[in-house]
Short mmCIF file of N, CA and C and ligand atoms in Angstrom, two decimals:
data_model
loop_
_atom_site.label_atom_id
_atom_site.label_comp_id
_atom_site.label_asym_id
_atom_site.label_seq_id
_atom_site.Cartn_x
_atom_site.Cartn_y
_atom_site.Cartn_z
N UNK A 1 0.78 -1.10 0.17
CA UNK A 1 0.44 0.51 -0.16
C UNK A 1 1.07 1.54 0.23
N UNK A 2 1.15 2.10 -0.15
CA UNK A 2 1.68 2.97 -0.26
C UNK A 2 1.12 4.30 -0.89
N UNK A 3 0.80 5.95 -0.34
CA UNK A 3 0.76 6.58 0.15
C UNK A 3 0.29 7.50 -1.20
N UNK A 4 -0.44 8.60 -0.94
CA UNK A 4 -1.29 9.13 -2.30
C UNK A 4 -1.14 10.70 -1.93
N UNK A 5 0.93 11.29 -2.02
CA UNK A 5 1.54 11.88 -2.82
C UNK A 5 2.41 12.08 -3.22
N UNK A 6 3.19 12.64 -3.81
CA UNK A 6 4.46 13.04 -4.85
C UNK A 6 4.53 14.12 -4.82
N UNK A 7 5.72 14.34 -5.04
CA UNK A 7 6.62 15.69 -5.24
C UNK A 7 7.87 15.80 -6.76
N UNK A 8 6.62 16.70 -7.59
CA UNK A 8 7.95 16.94 -8.66
C UNK A 8 8.41 18.42 -9.47
N UNK A 9 8.65 18.04 -9.48
CA UNK A 9 9.22 19.60 -10.61
C UNK A 9 9.32 19.15 -12.08
N UNK A 10 8.35 20.92 -12.67
CA UNK A 10 8.90 21.27 -14.47
C UNK A 10 10.84 21.32 -14.42
N UNK A 11 11.76 21.13 -14.70
CA UNK A 11 12.95 21.30 -15.19
C UNK A 11 13.04 22.34 -15.51
N UNK A 12 14.37 22.89 -15.40
CA UNK A 12 14.94 24.42 -15.87
C UNK A 12 14.70 23.79 -17.97
N UNK A 13 15.40 22.60 -18.17
CA UNK A 13 14.91 22.87 -19.41
C UNK A 13 13.37 22.87 -20.70
N UNK A 14 13.00 22.35 -19.59
CA UNK A 14 10.82 21.67 -20.81
C UNK A 14 10.82 23.49 -19.93
N UNK A 15 10.71 23.79 -18.52
CA UNK A 15 10.72 26.01 -19.15
C UNK A 15 11.52 26.13 -19.82
N UNK A 16 12.46 26.43 -20.08
CA UNK A 16 12.73 27.05 -21.29
C UNK A 16 12.44 26.39 -22.52
N UNK A 17 12.08 25.34 -22.86
CA UNK A 17 11.68 24.97 -24.08
C UNK A 17 10.33 25.35 -24.09
N UNK A 18 8.79 25.93 -23.60
CA UNK A 18 7.76 25.94 -23.50
C UNK A 18 6.85 25.08 -23.28
N UNK A 19 7.56 24.06 -21.82
CA UNK A 19 6.28 23.49 -22.32
C UNK A 19 5.73 22.96 -20.54
N UNK A 20 5.52 24.15 -19.67
CA UNK A 20 5.05 24.07 -18.85
C UNK A 20 3.25 23.48 -19.10
N UNK A 21 2.85 24.36 -19.96
CA UNK A 21 1.52 24.19 -20.04
C UNK A 21 1.02 23.29 -20.56
N UNK A 22 1.96 22.05 -21.55
CA UNK A 22 1.46 20.45 -21.95
C UNK A 22 1.89 19.82 -20.94
N UNK A 23 3.32 20.36 -19.84
CA UNK A 23 2.82 19.24 -18.64
C UNK A 23 2.17 18.82 -17.56
N UNK A 24 1.79 20.16 -17.11
CA UNK A 24 0.15 20.29 -16.91
C UNK A 24 -0.65 19.73 -16.39
N UNK A 25 -1.09 19.81 -18.08
CA UNK A 25 -2.22 19.04 -19.04
C UNK A 25 -1.78 17.64 -18.42
N UNK A 26 -0.45 17.07 -18.51
CA UNK A 26 -0.62 15.62 -18.89
C UNK A 26 -0.98 15.35 -17.16
N UNK A 27 -0.61 15.81 -17.06
CA UNK A 27 -1.02 16.02 -15.56
C UNK A 27 -1.74 15.53 -14.78
N UNK A 28 -2.51 16.30 -14.93
CA UNK A 28 -4.16 16.58 -15.01
C UNK A 28 -4.82 15.77 -14.59
N UNK A 29 -4.85 15.45 -16.29
CA UNK A 29 -5.46 14.52 -17.38
C UNK A 29 -5.32 13.06 -17.20
N UNK A 30 -4.10 13.17 -15.79
CA UNK A 30 -3.64 11.60 -15.66
C UNK A 30 -4.91 11.24 -14.04
N UNK A 31 -5.09 12.68 -13.89
CA UNK A 31 -5.94 12.29 -12.56
C UNK A 31 -4.72 12.19 -11.37
N UNK A 32 -4.21 13.53 -11.48
CA UNK A 32 -3.50 13.98 -10.42
C UNK A 32 -3.73 15.30 -10.23
N UNK A 33 -4.44 15.52 -9.11
CA UNK A 33 -4.51 16.71 -8.12
C UNK A 33 -3.61 17.69 -8.03
N UNK A 34 -3.37 18.87 -8.27
CA UNK A 34 -2.71 19.79 -7.44
C UNK A 34 -2.99 20.00 -6.15
N UNK A 35 -2.56 19.99 -5.47
CA UNK A 35 -2.27 20.53 -3.76
C UNK A 35 -1.58 21.58 -3.56
N UNK A 36 -0.70 21.45 -4.49
CA UNK A 36 0.55 22.87 -4.89
C UNK A 36 1.01 22.69 -4.80
N UNK A 37 1.64 23.91 -5.42
CA UNK A 37 2.20 25.10 -7.19
C UNK A 37 2.78 25.68 -7.29
N UNK A 38 4.60 25.83 -7.01
CA UNK A 38 5.11 27.20 -7.20
C UNK A 38 5.63 27.56 -8.75
N UNK A 39 6.53 28.34 -9.02
CA UNK A 39 7.52 28.81 -9.94
C UNK A 39 8.22 29.58 -8.90
N UNK A 40 9.71 28.83 -9.33
CA UNK A 40 10.87 28.76 -8.46
C UNK A 40 12.12 29.07 -9.08
N UNK A 41 12.88 29.56 -8.39
CA UNK A 41 14.74 28.99 -9.32
C UNK A 41 14.86 28.35 -7.91
N UNK A 42 16.49 26.92 -7.41
CA UNK A 42 16.35 26.81 -6.87
C UNK A 42 18.19 27.59 -6.94
N UNK A 43 18.72 27.79 -5.58
CA UNK A 43 19.98 28.66 -5.65
C UNK A 43 20.85 27.17 -5.45
N UNK A 44 21.69 27.59 -5.87
CA UNK A 44 23.37 26.32 -5.35
C UNK A 44 23.48 25.05 -4.67
N UNK A 45 22.69 26.19 -3.13
CA UNK A 45 23.03 25.64 -2.47
C UNK A 45 21.06 24.38 -2.07
N UNK A 46 20.29 25.33 -2.52
CA UNK A 46 19.17 24.24 -2.98
C UNK A 46 19.38 23.36 -2.83
N UNK A 47 20.39 23.27 -4.66
CA UNK A 47 19.88 22.19 -5.47
C UNK A 47 21.64 20.88 -4.63
N UNK A 48 22.04 21.56 -4.18
CA UNK A 48 22.81 20.48 -3.97
C UNK A 48 22.16 19.56 -2.75
N UNK A 49 21.56 20.45 -1.72
CA UNK A 49 20.25 20.23 -0.54
C UNK A 49 19.86 18.73 -0.84
N UNK A 50 18.94 19.35 -2.49
CA UNK A 50 18.08 18.55 -2.24
C UNK A 50 18.21 16.92 -3.22
N UNK A 51 19.64 17.89 -3.74
CA UNK A 51 20.25 16.29 -5.18
C UNK A 51 21.47 15.68 -4.13
N UNK A 52 21.36 15.54 -3.01
CA UNK A 52 22.25 15.25 -1.89
C UNK A 52 22.97 14.38 -2.29
N UNK A 53 21.83 12.73 -2.01
CA UNK A 53 21.69 11.75 -2.35
C UNK A 53 22.86 11.47 -3.77
N UNK A 54 22.68 12.04 -4.87
CA UNK A 54 23.34 11.91 -5.49
C UNK A 54 25.03 12.51 -5.38
N UNK A 55 25.26 13.22 -4.26
CA UNK A 55 26.83 14.56 -3.89
C UNK A 55 28.42 13.02 -5.04
N UNK A 56 28.39 11.40 -4.61
CA UNK A 56 28.83 10.75 -5.04
C UNK A 56 28.98 11.36 -6.93
N UNK A 57 28.19 10.62 -7.45
CA UNK A 57 28.09 10.54 -8.82
C UNK A 57 28.70 11.60 -9.70
N UNK A 58 29.36 11.42 -10.63
CA UNK A 58 30.05 12.12 -11.64
C UNK A 58 29.20 12.73 -12.29
N UNK A 59 28.14 12.78 -12.36
CA UNK A 59 27.33 13.76 -12.44
C UNK A 59 26.72 14.59 -11.87
N UNK A 60 27.57 15.15 -10.88
CA UNK A 60 26.15 15.55 -9.15
C UNK A 60 26.90 17.57 -9.89
N UNK A 61 27.43 17.63 -10.37
CA UNK A 61 28.83 18.68 -10.83
C UNK A 61 27.57 19.39 -11.78
N UNK A 62 27.59 18.11 -12.91
CA UNK A 62 26.81 18.94 -13.85
C UNK A 62 25.02 19.17 -14.19
N UNK A 63 24.50 17.92 -12.72
CA UNK A 63 22.89 18.14 -12.55
C UNK A 63 22.90 19.80 -11.80
N UNK A 64 23.54 20.34 -10.57
CA UNK A 64 23.39 21.82 -9.65
C UNK A 64 23.57 22.77 -10.50
N UNK A 65 24.44 21.91 -11.89
CA UNK A 65 24.62 23.76 -13.15
C UNK A 65 23.37 23.76 -13.64
N UNK A 66 22.74 22.38 -13.43
CA UNK A 66 21.70 22.37 -14.83
C UNK A 66 20.54 22.65 -14.49
N UNK A 67 20.37 22.48 -13.12
CA UNK A 67 18.27 22.12 -11.99
C UNK A 67 18.88 24.05 -11.44
N UNK A 68 19.81 24.59 -11.35
CA UNK A 68 20.25 26.75 -10.97
C UNK A 68 19.99 27.26 -12.36
N UNK A 69 19.69 26.24 -13.87
CA UNK A 69 20.68 27.80 -14.60
C UNK A 69 19.37 28.46 -14.98
N UNK A 70 18.01 27.90 -14.67
CA UNK A 70 16.96 28.77 -14.83
C UNK A 70 14.86 28.41 -13.89
N UNK A 71 14.56 29.15 -14.07
CA UNK A 71 13.18 28.98 -12.48
C UNK A 71 13.11 27.28 -13.25
N UNK A 72 12.18 26.62 -12.58
CA UNK A 72 11.46 25.54 -12.15
C UNK A 72 10.15 25.40 -12.20
N UNK A 73 9.22 24.80 -11.91
CA UNK A 73 7.51 24.72 -11.00
C UNK A 73 8.29 23.41 -10.30
N UNK A 74 7.70 23.87 -8.88
CA UNK A 74 7.74 21.95 -8.20
C UNK A 74 6.41 22.43 -7.97
N UNK A 75 6.09 21.30 -7.37
CA UNK A 75 4.41 20.33 -7.13
C UNK A 75 4.14 19.53 -6.24
N UNK A 76 3.06 19.62 -5.01
CA UNK A 76 2.77 18.07 -4.79
C UNK A 76 1.65 18.33 -5.54
N UNK A 77 1.80 16.22 -5.50
CA UNK A 77 0.27 15.95 -7.07
C UNK A 77 -0.37 15.15 -5.74
N UNK A 78 -1.48 14.64 -5.74
CA UNK A 78 -2.54 13.49 -5.25
C UNK A 78 -3.11 13.01 -5.89
N UNK A 79 -3.17 11.29 -5.56
CA UNK A 79 -3.48 10.37 -5.74
C UNK A 79 -3.91 8.93 -5.81
N UNK A 80 -4.20 8.67 -5.79
CA UNK A 80 -4.21 7.21 -4.62
C UNK A 80 -3.16 6.72 -6.08
N UNK A 81 -1.77 5.73 -5.03
CA UNK A 81 -1.01 5.40 -5.58
C UNK A 81 0.09 6.43 -6.10
N UNK A 82 0.18 8.13 -5.56
CA UNK A 82 1.25 9.18 -6.28
C UNK A 82 2.15 8.49 -7.02
N UNK A 83 3.59 8.25 -5.96
CA UNK A 83 4.58 8.46 -5.97
C UNK A 83 4.86 7.27 -7.34
N UNK A 84 4.14 5.84 -7.44
CA UNK A 84 4.22 4.32 -8.63
C UNK A 84 4.21 4.98 -9.91
N UNK A 85 2.41 5.55 -9.67
CA UNK A 85 1.40 6.43 -10.78
C UNK A 85 2.36 7.58 -11.75
N UNK A 86 3.00 8.47 -10.80
CA UNK A 86 4.04 9.97 -11.30
C UNK A 86 4.89 9.06 -12.58
N UNK A 87 5.86 7.78 -11.68
CA UNK A 87 6.98 7.57 -11.85
C UNK A 87 6.53 7.11 -13.78
N UNK A 88 5.72 6.11 -13.92
CA UNK A 88 4.72 5.39 -14.58
C UNK A 88 4.47 6.80 -16.02
N UNK A 89 4.13 7.33 -15.69
CA UNK A 89 3.91 8.54 -16.38
C UNK A 89 5.36 9.54 -17.06
N UNK A 90 5.75 9.74 -16.00
CA UNK A 90 6.73 10.72 -16.84
C UNK A 90 7.69 9.45 -18.10
N UNK A 91 8.05 8.27 -17.29
CA UNK A 91 8.75 7.56 -17.27
C UNK A 91 10.62 7.16 -16.69
N UNK A 92 11.06 6.42 -18.37
CA UNK A 92 12.62 6.14 -17.73
C UNK A 92 13.29 7.81 -17.27
N UNK A 93 14.22 7.63 -16.94
CA UNK A 93 14.81 8.60 -16.57
C UNK A 93 15.94 8.92 -17.30
N UNK A 94 16.15 7.82 -18.68
CA UNK A 94 16.87 8.14 -20.03
C UNK A 94 15.58 8.45 -21.31
N UNK A 95 15.27 9.29 -21.81
CA UNK A 95 14.42 9.70 -22.44
C UNK A 95 14.20 8.21 -23.81
N UNK A 96 15.31 8.26 -24.02
CA UNK A 96 15.31 7.50 -25.15
C UNK A 96 14.51 5.74 -24.74
N UNK A 97 14.75 5.59 -23.03
CA UNK A 97 14.58 4.65 -22.73
C UNK A 97 12.59 4.04 -22.93
N UNK A 98 12.74 5.97 -22.52
CA UNK A 98 10.38 5.64 -22.21
C UNK A 98 9.72 5.70 -22.48
N UNK A 99 9.10 5.27 -22.28
CA UNK A 99 7.76 4.42 -22.87
C UNK A 99 7.41 5.82 -23.87
N UNK A 100 6.51 5.45 -24.88
CA UNK A 100 6.04 6.00 -25.99
C UNK A 100 4.80 6.79 -24.70
N UNK A 101 4.81 7.93 -26.05
CA UNK A 101 3.75 8.79 -24.28
C UNK A 101 3.56 9.09 -22.79
N UNK A 102 5.11 8.79 -22.44
CA UNK A 102 4.94 8.75 -21.32
C UNK A 102 5.54 10.45 -21.61
N UNK A 103 5.73 11.65 -20.17
CA UNK A 103 5.97 12.92 -20.58
C UNK A 103 7.36 13.25 -21.20
N UNK A 104 8.60 11.60 -20.59
CA UNK A 104 9.52 12.26 -20.68
C UNK A 104 10.17 11.99 -22.69
N UNK A 105 9.67 11.56 -22.75
CA UNK A 105 9.51 10.43 -24.44
C UNK A 105 9.37 11.86 -24.81
N UNK A 106 8.20 12.48 -24.19
CA UNK A 106 7.24 13.72 -24.86
C UNK A 106 8.31 15.10 -24.96
N UNK A 107 9.06 15.13 -23.75
CA UNK A 107 9.36 16.39 -23.65
C UNK A 107 10.45 16.79 -23.16
N UNK A 108 11.88 15.73 -23.09
CA UNK A 108 13.05 15.80 -22.01
C UNK A 108 13.40 15.47 -23.90
N UNK A 109 14.76 15.96 -23.55
CA UNK A 109 16.05 15.09 -24.56
C UNK A 109 17.55 14.89 -24.99
N UNK A 110 17.41 14.47 -22.66
CA UNK A 110 18.71 13.47 -22.77
C UNK A 110 18.43 13.08 -21.24
N UNK A 111 19.52 12.16 -20.60
CA UNK A 111 19.38 12.15 -19.85
C UNK A 111 19.69 12.75 -18.00
N UNK A 112 20.38 13.59 -19.03
CA UNK A 112 20.59 14.89 -17.98
C UNK A 112 19.07 15.60 -17.58
N UNK A 113 18.82 16.05 -18.84
CA UNK A 113 17.96 17.95 -18.68
C UNK A 113 16.74 16.94 -19.68
N UNK A 114 16.24 16.19 -18.42
CA UNK A 114 14.91 14.97 -19.24
C UNK A 114 13.37 15.69 -18.94
N UNK A 115 12.98 16.57 -18.61
CA UNK A 115 11.83 17.72 -18.05
C UNK A 115 11.40 17.43 -16.82
N UNK A 116 11.86 16.49 -15.94
CA UNK A 116 10.33 16.29 -15.16
C UNK A 116 11.59 15.73 -13.82
N UNK A 117 10.73 15.68 -12.51
CA UNK A 117 11.24 14.72 -11.57
C UNK A 117 10.05 15.11 -10.53
N UNK A 118 10.41 13.04 -10.94
CA UNK A 118 9.41 12.61 -9.66
C UNK A 118 10.21 11.89 -9.06
N UNK A 119 9.87 12.54 -7.16
CA UNK A 119 9.91 11.48 -6.13
C UNK A 119 10.09 9.41 -6.07
N UNK A 120 10.85 9.15 -6.30
CA UNK A 120 11.23 7.76 -6.13
C UNK A 120 10.56 7.12 -4.38
N UNK A 121 10.34 7.80 -3.88
CA UNK A 121 9.31 6.99 -2.88
C UNK A 121 8.60 7.37 -1.43
N UNK A 122 7.17 6.87 -0.88
CA UNK A 122 6.37 7.93 -0.55
C UNK A 122 7.62 8.98 0.33
N UNK A 123 7.86 7.92 1.69
CA UNK A 123 8.91 8.89 1.84
C UNK A 123 9.78 10.70 1.60
N UNK A 124 11.03 10.14 0.43
CA UNK A 124 11.00 10.76 0.32
C UNK A 124 10.52 12.44 -1.02
N UNK A 125 9.12 11.45 -0.98
CA UNK A 125 7.87 12.85 -1.81
C UNK A 125 7.67 12.90 -1.28
N UNK A 126 7.60 13.24 0.55
CA UNK A 126 7.04 13.95 1.75
C UNK A 126 8.28 14.81 2.06
N UNK A 127 9.44 14.04 2.13
CA UNK A 127 10.97 14.93 2.46
C UNK A 127 10.80 16.38 1.24
N UNK A 128 10.79 15.73 -0.42
CA UNK A 128 10.71 17.07 -0.86
C UNK A 128 10.08 18.40 -0.84
N UNK A 129 8.68 17.19 -0.43
CA UNK A 129 7.43 18.31 -0.77
C UNK A 129 7.47 19.34 0.41
N UNK A 130 8.18 18.65 1.69
CA UNK A 130 8.35 19.87 3.17
C UNK A 130 9.69 20.81 2.54
N UNK A 131 10.20 20.17 1.80
CA UNK A 131 11.74 20.73 1.67
C UNK A 131 11.28 22.43 0.72
N UNK A 132 9.91 22.62 0.23
CA UNK A 132 9.62 23.94 -1.11
C UNK A 132 7.71 24.35 -0.57
N UNK A 133 7.27 23.66 0.48
CA UNK A 133 6.12 24.08 0.47
C UNK A 133 6.14 23.81 1.64
N UNK A 134 5.80 25.36 2.24
CA UNK A 134 5.18 25.15 4.08
C UNK A 134 3.81 25.03 4.03
N UNK A 135 3.62 24.12 4.93
CA UNK A 135 1.85 24.02 5.43
C UNK A 135 1.03 24.51 5.36
N UNK A 136 1.28 25.91 4.84
CA UNK A 136 0.33 27.56 4.55
C UNK A 136 -0.15 27.14 3.41
N UNK A 137 0.93 26.53 2.17
CA UNK A 137 0.63 26.75 0.93
C UNK A 137 0.40 25.47 0.26
N UNK A 138 -0.18 24.87 1.22
CA UNK A 138 -0.50 23.32 1.01
C UNK A 138 -2.25 22.33 0.63
N UNK A 139 -2.66 23.28 -0.24
CA UNK A 139 -4.24 22.32 0.21
C UNK A 139 -4.33 21.78 0.33
P1 GDP B 201 15.13 10.03 -11.88
O1 GDP B 201 14.19 9.52 -10.64
O2 GDP B 201 14.93 9.60 -13.30
O3 GDP B 201 15.56 11.29 -11.57
O4 GDP B 201 17.55 9.60 -12.14
P2 GDP B 201 18.51 9.54 -11.41
O5 GDP B 201 17.77 9.77 -8.66
O6 GDP B 201 19.63 8.33 -11.08
O7 GDP B 201 19.14 11.15 -11.33
C1 GDP B 201 18.80 12.09 -10.57
C2 GDP B 201 18.90 13.10 -12.30
O8 GDP B 201 19.54 13.19 -12.42
C3 GDP B 201 17.80 12.65 -13.54
O9 GDP B 201 16.76 12.93 -13.26
C4 GDP B 201 18.88 13.66 -14.34
O10 GDP B 201 18.38 14.60 -14.08
C5 GDP B 201 19.88 14.04 -13.88
N1 GDP B 201 21.14 12.56 -13.96
C6 GDP B 201 21.00 11.04 -14.42
N2 GDP B 201 22.15 10.52 -14.71
C7 GDP B 201 22.23 11.16 -15.81
C8 GDP B 201 23.70 11.22 -16.34
O11 GDP B 201 24.61 10.68 -16.70
N3 GDP B 201 24.15 12.15 -16.40
C9 GDP B 201 24.31 13.61 -16.44
N4 GDP B 201 24.36 15.00 -16.16
N5 GDP B 201 22.85 14.19 -15.51
C10 GDP B 201 22.03 12.66 -15.61
#
């Protein structure tokens, strides 16, 4: 049994490429309710904290550069089985391996610039949501 909330970001590449509206449409059409949302930009410190789990990976520096280079849309989404269903909706990390019709297949450009983030567990969804939103910003 999994929880009913997940956390997402529309990443800087998708914002730059004009895909905010199309991605939000896919998300709501798939049955997710937006319970928190903001348009913001991560500081270097924010990105390093958010992605701390990847700090030993060779691409960590590139990931921080990418995620801080422009605005993002952060959101908390609600649906039964939210984490798993959202990961299915966005598709594999590498858009070349993502299933047809998934958000990354449609809008990502590479494994690095892959359009959207989706939390990978209920625990991380809660941590990531709390990183971006205060209680009064969640509905
Ligand atoms: P996710 O859970 O599908 O987002 O994938 P991961 O947790 O493995 O990686 C986190 C993020 O790091 C990905 O969404 C990409 O933006 C980035 N990333 C993953 N692999 C690479 C890579 O090989 N090079 C670079 N530059 N970034 C990567």
